[in-house]
């Protein structure tokens, strides 16, 4: 039996931003990527080709980014505004092209048409003969082939290593200074790491305790595009990469509370993962969109990861320095998510960095990690070298980390693997520790701290160089380059029952998280609200909220929604928070209205046929 449950939220916002700036007068052929043109030469004209249409939004996304930079300073506020803005831009600019592609689908010339918002794009399988005509449309900026992403395979076979060390920390962890960070209480506590990989063993003893899905919301913690199963697992379709994701996740956060075996850089962090590598018919764009807003609700922010580890790559001959990948990365980083990439195991040849680790607008772009033998400080032989083939001069990798016979979780046990896939999770785990120390740090600030604090390594050339980049990451030194919070920093964590029908009573607790230093005597007051809300409880208390802790309001928020409200309207209320030391902060609450289907369950509609249970 198939049980599909989906929520569709329709928000009305002013159109504001653009991913690609490309003149609309370009010829149709020039809008087809070179790799796509090559494929068109050898396929039958009636073949269906998997492609991505980049949609022209007349620089609306560019304008949105400028607006966000000027008016939204906190990650939480920017997250909500950017996601809603991107989604609205996509809806407005994709309408005509969507109609055309769906018309083709009715005649059998297209299928699997999907709209995207993190980048303004539509994907689908389109008849080859139609692509030239579609490229001539003014609302089409470019057409590129869909991508197959592959794990960067370890450069040596797994060596099973079940026994843990008896004292101290693993040598790979010691080499980057994690023991010093841990001694200061910095273990990644309160932060979230994400991986794009080939699945993860959710029941592995080193990983089961800190899966974020243990909070009850598995959809915000595990993305399974093939089977939709709720619990993380490895996927047989990934073949030889099946256990790759378990190993990389173990390096980021692995620890076994029962045995004391700690293999992860940030054992206090929680983890989420998207199964997207080495799998058939899986969309990289959809995985990025899931990671950008795992629970599908822009109002919430605590589900958003601090970092995504990418131990995968795309052959450069297939994509090169494609702007479409750059935009996916840039837009997730503008939401506050750091992206870390394995450099590839195609060394020692020069310019062997895989895509998108080869991106090189500046020293922070496509942040690539090479693999180091931490026992000898020699680069692993197969670790990919720079310079970037995007411009022929930019230094790559950006940094190096331990990647030589690294012990981590593997197929229910433990094993040692070698490669840049093992190096990049060290850096991703370091990001979680840096974010615990400095929650407000931007991706740019975190990467700058990592570069500035590296231990230089010598290959006979100046530093930085195309073997080691800026050097071996050093977590304690990176911490010294960031500023810790200097006072309390209260953010809206979540708001229960923020969905209501006209005439219904909204009731739910308000949860507030403190991203700064401890604060006591915290109260809240509704000081301004939509006239369509009749507030019954304008005053709340939260009492003491320690650093990184969450507190619930007492009493709960209660308000009556006016029965004249048009379904689909968003009602807002301003909540003033204040506490000890003269602290004052303003946050917004949002209540979404919808048609009422049954008491307590607005805007959910179900169809049950015996074989299909479908809920919208």
XYZ file of C-alpha atoms in Angstrom:
616
model
C 0.000 0.000 0.000
C 1.272 3.463 -0.838
C 0.673 6.136 1.763
C 1.599 9.607 0.580
C 1.183 12.646 2.791
C 1.983 16.129 1.538
C 1.396 19.690 2.682
C 1.181 22.503 0.200
C 1.571 26.033 1.598
C 0.727 28.903 -0.720
C 2.182 32.225 0.425
C 1.591 35.585 -1.262
C 4.703 37.781 -1.133
C 6.092 40.542 -3.320
C 8.353 39.188 -6.040
C 11.848 40.321 -5.333
C 15.434 38.292 -6.846
C 18.101 35.909 -9.968
C 20.504 33.250 -10.330
C 21.723 33.827 -13.788
C 22.282 37.150 -15.497
C 22.162 36.337 -19.183
C 20.809 38.441 -22.042
C 17.426 37.150 -23.212
C 18.348 37.869 -26.861
C 20.899 35.038 -27.054
C 20.355 32.535 -29.852
C 18.507 29.326 -29.080
C 21.598 27.172 -29.713
C 23.747 29.297 -27.395
C 21.349 28.523 -24.556
C 22.028 24.796 -24.878
C 25.056 23.735 -22.842
C 28.011 22.295 -24.754
C 27.604 18.886 -23.115
C 23.918 18.850 -24.066
C 24.718 19.789 -27.664
C 27.122 16.850 -27.866
C 24.440 14.481 -26.597
C 21.897 15.807 -29.076
C 24.220 14.836 -31.933
C 24.044 11.137 -31.084
C 20.468 10.570 -29.881
C 17.297 9.958 -31.848
C 15.131 13.065 -32.209
C 12.231 11.318 -30.442
C 14.321 10.322 -27.388
C 13.372 11.802 -24.045
C 16.327 13.595 -22.467
C 16.694 14.527 -18.798
C 17.325 18.272 -18.717
C 17.064 21.341 -16.502
C 15.599 24.632 -17.758
C 17.070 27.724 -16.100
C 14.245 30.267 -16.006
C 14.553 34.002 -16.682
C 13.165 36.039 -13.773
C 14.530 39.425 -14.915
C 17.017 39.613 -12.041
C 14.330 39.200 -9.375
C 16.573 36.869 -7.359
C 19.479 39.290 -7.571
C 17.255 42.053 -6.205
C 16.053 39.777 -3.404
C 19.614 39.056 -2.296
C 20.398 42.771 -2.192
C 17.267 43.395 -0.105
C 18.116 40.590 2.303
C 21.674 41.837 2.776
C 20.396 45.283 3.706
C 17.399 44.396 5.864
C 17.930 40.964 7.439
C 20.921 40.423 9.681
C 19.982 37.303 11.674
C 20.020 33.819 10.146
C 16.469 33.082 11.325
C 14.921 36.213 9.827
C 16.834 35.888 6.592
C 15.947 32.189 6.303
C 12.226 32.894 6.382
C 12.356 35.892 4.055
C 14.658 34.255 1.532
C 12.782 30.968 1.233
C 9.423 32.666 0.848
C 10.892 35.145 -1.624
C 12.570 32.447 -3.749
C 9.411 30.358 -3.826
C 7.287 33.294 -4.914
C 9.747 34.291 -7.649
C 9.716 30.746 -8.999
C 5.910 30.621 -9.041
C 5.576 33.909 -10.883
C 8.328 33.399 -13.469
C 7.737 29.709 -14.281
C 4.007 29.825 -15.097
C 4.166 30.055 -18.903
C 7.004 27.572 -19.331
C 5.292 25.108 -17.013
C 2.140 25.326 -19.134
C 4.131 24.621 -22.292
C 6.021 21.675 -20.810
C 2.861 20.134 -19.421
C 1.204 20.554 -22.842
C 4.094 18.550 -24.293
C 3.601 15.921 -21.585
C -0.016 15.439 -22.684
C 1.220 14.611 -26.195
C 3.896 12.198 -24.945
C 6.801 14.521 -25.717
C 7.694 15.200 -22.071
C 7.373 13.650 -18.629
C 8.364 14.103 -14.978
C 8.016 17.895 -15.086
C 9.103 19.392 -11.727
C 9.422 23.014 -10.622
C 12.238 24.144 -8.332
C 12.714 27.245 -6.192
C 16.165 27.183 -4.581
C 17.378 27.856 -8.079
C 14.806 29.137 -10.536
C 14.527 26.024 -12.673
C 12.237 23.343 -14.090
C 13.461 19.797 -14.653
C 11.998 17.036 -16.768
C 12.418 14.493 -19.544
C 11.877 16.295 -22.856
C 11.880 15.004 -26.441
C 15.194 15.903 -28.058
C 13.492 17.444 -31.105
C 11.736 20.018 -28.880
C 14.793 21.377 -27.067
C 15.966 23.747 -29.787
C 12.512 25.351 -30.040
C 12.163 25.631 -26.246
C 15.603 27.246 -25.986
C 14.287 30.084 -28.149
C 11.771 31.164 -25.517
C 12.492 34.472 -23.750
C 11.731 32.907 -20.360
C 14.466 30.293 -20.838
C 18.002 31.345 -19.879
C 19.734 28.018 -20.450
C 19.124 24.292 -20.801
C 21.589 21.885 -19.186
C 21.570 18.094 -18.781
C 20.513 16.589 -15.462
C 23.375 15.353 -13.337
C 24.395 11.977 -11.961
C 26.434 12.467 -8.813
C 28.823 9.820 -7.556
C 30.577 9.212 -4.281
C 34.282 9.965 -4.324
C 35.341 6.388 -3.816
C 37.946 5.622 -1.153
C 41.374 5.081 -2.657
C 41.862 1.833 -0.696
C 39.575 -1.016 0.322
C 38.019 -1.005 3.785
C 40.165 -2.472 6.554
C 37.914 -3.632 9.387
C 39.027 -2.169 12.705
C 36.541 -2.991 15.487
C 38.679 -2.148 18.526
C 38.650 1.356 20.006
C 41.705 3.055 21.414
C 42.129 2.550 25.152
C 43.040 6.120 26.127
C 43.176 9.609 24.683
C 41.560 10.428 21.345
C 41.951 8.962 17.891
C 45.167 10.232 16.272
C 43.303 11.787 13.344
C 41.161 13.811 15.754
C 44.130 14.783 17.898
C 45.933 16.158 14.839
C 43.298 18.879 14.347
C 42.981 19.805 18.036
C 39.536 18.443 18.896
C 40.610 17.470 22.424
C 41.311 21.127 23.211
C 37.873 22.147 21.909
C 36.179 19.349 23.882
C 37.945 20.445 27.086
C 36.168 23.793 26.679
C 32.790 22.086 26.301
C 32.743 22.584 22.522
C 31.525 19.304 21.036
C 29.024 20.652 18.489
C 26.239 20.607 21.081
C 23.052 22.191 19.727
C 24.257 22.184 16.114
C 23.173 20.066 13.119
C 25.373 18.469 10.460
C 24.014 17.148 7.182
C 25.459 14.830 4.558
C 24.607 14.209 0.931
C 25.643 10.598 0.563
C 24.475 7.070 -0.244
C 22.482 6.494 2.941
C 23.419 6.113 6.602
C 22.973 3.237 9.073
C 20.590 4.889 11.498
C 20.878 2.016 13.981
C 24.686 1.985 14.133
C 25.737 2.263 17.808
C 27.962 5.239 16.993
C 25.158 7.150 15.248
C 21.768 6.122 16.621
C 21.747 8.355 19.710
C 22.294 11.671 17.927
C 20.111 11.282 14.839
C 17.934 14.397 14.833
C 14.896 12.297 13.886
C 14.791 11.009 17.459
C 12.773 14.157 18.187
C 9.846 12.585 16.311
C 10.091 14.507 13.023
C 11.813 12.031 10.726
C 10.953 13.991 7.565
C 13.187 16.831 8.752
C 16.050 14.421 9.468
C 16.135 11.870 6.638
C 15.540 12.292 2.909
C 14.890 9.020 1.080
C 13.881 9.837 -2.523
C 13.535 6.197 -3.601
C 11.447 4.446 -0.962
C 10.348 7.242 1.358
C 11.154 5.097 4.388
C 11.112 7.043 7.676
C 14.291 5.635 9.251
C 17.805 6.201 7.849
C 19.414 3.197 6.205
C 21.851 2.255 3.466
C 20.458 1.731 -0.024
C 21.379 -1.345 -2.053
C 20.923 0.685 -5.247
C 24.113 2.588 -4.327
C 26.160 -0.575 -5.002
C 29.739 -0.322 -3.806
C 29.068 3.061 -2.185
C 26.411 1.599 0.101
C 28.388 2.056 3.355
C 30.168 5.241 2.301
C 27.677 7.564 4.027
C 27.869 5.715 7.347
C 31.646 6.122 7.384
C 31.577 9.847 6.557
C 28.845 10.559 9.122
C 30.808 8.697 11.782
C 33.782 11.006 11.197
C 31.538 14.017 11.755
C 29.599 13.015 14.879
C 30.176 9.348 15.767
C 30.240 8.220 19.397
C 29.001 5.169 21.306
C 27.783 6.129 24.778
C 27.817 2.512 25.969
C 31.400 1.715 25.016
C 32.826 5.227 25.121
C 34.117 4.814 21.576
C 34.316 8.319 20.052
C 35.208 8.581 16.366
C 33.580 11.908 15.461
C 34.929 15.453 15.455
C 31.677 16.873 16.884
C 30.106 14.077 18.982
C 27.650 16.493 20.581
C 26.042 17.528 17.289
C 22.920 15.952 15.768
C 22.852 14.675 12.209
C 20.526 14.542 9.219
C 21.180 13.092 5.769
C 19.914 13.002 2.195
C 20.360 9.794 0.191
C 21.305 11.253 -3.170
C 24.659 9.780 -4.243
C 25.081 6.901 -6.732
C 21.309 6.434 -6.912
C 19.155 6.315 -10.059
C 16.649 9.072 -10.856
C 17.538 11.218 -7.852
C 17.478 15.014 -8.084
C 20.407 16.922 -6.605
C 18.298 20.094 -6.704
C 15.557 18.507 -4.586
C 18.137 17.352 -2.039
C 19.461 20.909 -1.706
C 15.909 22.230 -1.345
C 15.204 19.698 1.396
C 18.387 20.639 3.267
C 17.576 24.356 2.963
C 14.239 23.821 4.749
C 14.044 20.238 6.072
C 10.649 20.505 7.756
C 9.115 22.447 4.850
C 8.092 25.360 7.093
C 9.954 28.664 6.542
C 8.709 29.904 9.947
C 10.952 27.413 11.741
C 14.713 27.585 11.695
C 16.115 25.120 14.196
C 15.773 22.257 11.703
C 18.240 23.904 9.279
C 21.731 22.344 9.278
C 24.866 24.351 9.980
C 26.885 22.463 7.391
C 26.481 19.994 4.522
C 29.299 17.551 3.858
C 29.698 16.608 0.192
C 31.937 13.564 -0.247
C 30.902 13.313 -3.889
C 31.862 14.805 -7.222
C 30.917 15.095 -10.863
C 33.450 14.413 -13.645
C 34.626 17.752 -14.973
C 34.044 16.704 -18.567
C 30.340 16.318 -17.728
C 29.832 19.747 -16.182
C 33.066 21.715 -15.761
C 32.462 24.977 -13.906
C 28.702 25.081 -14.297
C 26.894 28.127 -12.886
C 23.844 26.026 -11.997
C 25.819 24.199 -9.294
C 27.345 27.447 -8.092
C 23.884 28.919 -7.578
C 22.687 25.909 -5.582
C 25.680 26.291 -3.284
C 25.501 30.085 -3.042
C 21.798 30.106 -2.217
C 22.144 27.537 0.570
C 25.083 29.501 1.979
C 23.068 32.720 1.929
C 20.693 30.806 4.224
C 23.611 30.294 6.619
C 24.572 26.737 5.613
C 28.289 26.014 5.062
C 29.124 23.612 2.194
C 32.279 21.487 2.422
C 33.503 19.378 -0.542
C 35.908 16.471 -0.933
C 38.591 17.469 -3.452
C 38.596 14.101 -5.250
C 40.905 11.086 -5.470
C 42.343 11.734 -8.933
C 45.812 12.939 -7.938
C 48.647 13.435 -8.202
C 47.834 15.035 -11.555
C 47.560 18.833 -11.602
C 44.070 20.383 -11.949
C 42.423 17.104 -10.932
C 39.910 18.636 -8.478
C 36.372 17.356 -9.135
C 33.316 19.535 -9.703
C 31.940 21.453 -7.794
C 35.021 21.524 -5.518
C 36.814 23.164 -8.472
C 34.693 26.342 -8.312
C 37.033 29.249 -7.811
C 35.571 32.744 -7.803
C 37.644 33.367 -4.671
C 39.522 31.468 -1.951
C 36.249 30.492 -0.203
C 34.368 29.183 -3.235
C 33.770 25.432 -3.652
C 35.562 24.844 -0.331
C 37.657 21.788 -1.201
C 39.402 19.448 1.239
C 42.431 17.347 0.349
C 43.482 14.172 2.193
C 46.503 14.190 4.498
C 48.436 11.363 6.104
C 48.303 12.883 9.584
C 51.029 10.570 10.880
C 53.637 11.899 8.432
C 52.083 15.204 7.248
C 52.424 13.938 3.677
C 49.621 14.419 1.186
C 47.798 11.201 0.270
C 49.053 10.140 -3.162
C 45.606 10.083 -4.814
C 44.387 13.344 -3.261
C 43.402 15.675 -6.117
C 45.637 18.666 -6.780
C 45.077 22.191 -8.035
C 45.028 24.646 -9.589
C 41.332 24.856 -10.402
C 40.570 24.048 -14.020
C 37.913 26.783 -13.923
C 40.549 29.489 -14.370
C 43.855 27.611 -14.364
C 45.328 29.659 -11.501
C 43.171 29.512 -8.350
C 44.652 27.532 -5.448
C 43.049 24.166 -4.741
C 42.407 22.406 -2.431
C 41.453 25.096 0.076
C 42.583 23.060 3.107
C 43.608 19.525 4.015
C 42.449 17.240 6.818
C 43.216 13.665 7.908
C 42.183 11.233 5.175
C 44.580 8.307 5.480
C 43.273 5.070 7.018
C 40.595 6.830 9.069
C 38.662 4.599 11.450
C 34.904 5.165 11.481
C 31.508 3.429 11.427
C 31.019 0.884 8.648
C 28.446 -1.850 7.981
C 27.432 -2.326 11.609
C 31.038 -2.286 12.771
C 34.119 -0.112 12.257
C 36.606 0.111 9.397
C 39.479 2.232 8.132
C 39.177 3.986 4.778
C 41.427 6.365 2.871
C 40.537 9.302 0.632
C 39.285 12.863 0.462
C 35.807 11.515 1.294
C 37.234 10.874 4.767
C 38.982 14.268 4.935
C 36.029 16.568 4.227
C 33.869 15.282 7.155
C 36.662 16.371 9.535
C 36.138 19.925 8.303
C 32.332 19.619 8.420
C 32.559 18.473 12.047
C 34.861 21.415 12.774
C 32.162 23.765 11.402
C 29.692 22.408 13.980
C 32.151 23.209 16.779
C 32.789 26.708 15.411
C 29.043 27.356 15.151
C 28.507 26.221 18.749
C 31.106 28.775 19.824
C 29.876 31.555 17.514
C 26.247 30.857 16.475
C 25.989 34.068 14.465
C 29.064 33.393 12.340
C 28.311 33.431 8.622
C 29.609 30.771 6.206
C 32.138 33.326 4.956
C 33.395 34.074 8.473
C 33.698 30.370 9.308
C 35.658 29.597 6.132
C 37.895 32.613 6.690
C 38.608 31.378 10.229
C 39.496 27.922 8.912
C 41.888 29.346 6.295
C 43.504 31.889 8.610
C 44.207 29.284 11.290
C 45.617 26.485 9.126
C 48.960 24.894 9.940
C 51.052 25.487 6.791
C 52.547 22.369 5.219
C 55.523 22.406 2.867
C 55.695 20.803 -0.562
C 58.685 22.865 -1.635
C 56.563 25.778 -2.855
C 55.093 28.825 -1.182
C 51.981 28.676 0.995
C 49.202 28.415 -0.048
C 49.949 25.866 -2.738
C 48.170 23.375 -4.973
C 49.022 20.357 -2.841
C 47.974 21.379 0.682
C 46.041 24.578 -0.008
C 46.364 26.827 3.056
C 47.299 23.812 5.201
C 45.940 21.478 7.896
C 42.864 22.730 9.748
C 43.412 23.690 13.394
C 40.184 23.920 15.400
C 41.524 25.762 18.502
C 43.237 28.355 16.307
C 40.069 28.772 14.209
C 38.063 29.431 17.371
C 40.415 32.306 18.172
C 39.450 33.953 14.866
C 35.733 34.022 15.729
C 33.841 36.167 18.205
C 31.721 34.372 20.816
C 28.335 35.827 21.784
C 28.687 38.812 24.130
C 25.148 38.723 25.487
C 21.790 36.932 25.243
C 20.364 36.354 21.766
C 16.749 35.156 21.813
C 15.190 33.670 18.664
C 11.799 32.185 17.906
C 12.415 28.418 17.968
C 8.934 27.181 17.028
C 5.257 27.990 17.414
C 2.767 25.197 18.000
C -0.436 25.014 15.967
C 0.260 27.975 13.693
C -2.397 26.782 11.203
C -6.055 27.707 11.639
C -9.342 28.106 9.774
C -11.385 31.335 9.769
C -13.385 31.519 13.005
C -11.143 28.981 14.754
C -9.190 29.469 17.982
C -5.406 29.247 17.723
C -3.757 27.784 20.806
C -0.155 26.705 21.250
C 3.045 27.294 23.128
C 5.705 29.673 21.863
C 9.239 28.249 22.065
C 12.218 30.588 22.302
C 15.890 29.597 22.013
C 18.845 31.516 23.422
C 21.800 31.562 21.010
C 23.836 33.827 23.299
C 24.782 33.968 26.971
C 22.454 33.005 29.853
C 19.493 35.265 30.620
C 16.932 35.266 33.444
C 13.499 36.792 34.050
C 12.442 36.458 30.416
C 8.944 37.679 29.545
C 7.080 38.261 26.317
C 4.239 40.571 25.308
C 2.127 40.869 22.171
C 2.422 44.564 21.356
C 0.994 44.650 17.848
C -1.100 42.205 15.880
C -3.344 41.787 12.864
C -6.851 43.091 13.647
C -8.213 39.709 12.528
C -6.618 38.135 15.625
C -8.440 38.515 18.940
C -5.622 37.896 21.458
C -6.641 36.260 24.761
C -3.156 35.886 26.306
C -1.005 38.945 25.563
C 1.614 38.311 28.290
C 3.927 35.263 28.600
C 6.808 34.233 30.820
C 9.793 32.074 29.906
C 11.848 32.613 33.092
C 15.556 31.631 32.809
C 16.934 30.516 29.427
C 20.519 29.300 29.529
C 22.810 29.452 26.516
C 21.734 27.101 23.675
C 18.576 26.144 25.613
C 14.900 26.340 24.579
C 12.032 27.541 26.808
C 8.257 27.318 26.324
C 5.803 30.120 27.026
C 3.442 30.042 29.971
C 0.550 30.423 29.460
C 0.211 29.266 25.848
C -0.684 31.696 23.094
C -4.473 31.840 22.543
C -6.226 33.910 19.871
C -9.489 33.809 17.927
C -9.246 34.145 14.134
C -11.940 36.393 12.686
C -14.457 34.376 10.658
C -14.284 36.925 7.803
C -10.628 36.154 7.036
C -9.968 34.872 3.520
C -8.377 31.400 3.603
C -4.724 31.503 2.635
C -4.039 34.810 4.369
C -1.115 34.983 6.806
C -1.834 36.794 10.078
C 1.065 38.262 12.042
C 1.725 39.383 15.594
C 4.772 41.165 17.075
C 6.169 39.597 20.241
C 8.381 41.773 22.440
C 10.851 39.762 24.526
C 12.679 41.252 27.482
C 14.837 39.950 30.299
C 17.554 40.666 32.832
C 20.168 43.298 32.122
C 17.794 45.437 30.064
C 17.639 42.960 27.177
C 14.887 43.666 24.597
C 14.177 41.838 21.325
C 11.242 41.767 18.887
C 10.184 38.652 16.951
C 7.247 37.890 14.676
C 4.626 35.166 14.978
C 2.768 34.025 11.862
C -0.572 32.221 11.696
C -1.556 30.669 8.367
C -5.264 30.401 7.581
C -6.890 27.729 5.442
C -10.235 26.147 4.655
C -11.555 23.961 7.449
C -12.130 20.323 6.523
C -12.871 18.973 9.976
C -12.485 20.377 13.501
C -8.846 20.624 14.439
C -7.587 19.540 11.020
C -7.779 22.482 8.611
C -6.547 22.218 5.008
C -5.942 18.456 4.916
C -7.901 16.460 2.347
C -7.766 12.671 2.003
C -8.633 10.200 -0.736
C -8.819 6.505 0.137
C -9.516 3.946 -2.584
C -8.424 0.789 -0.812
C -5.134 0.681 -2.723
C -4.188 4.342 -2.391
C -4.257 6.601 0.665
C -3.431 10.099 -0.559
C -3.481 13.188 1.649
C -2.947 16.813 0.635
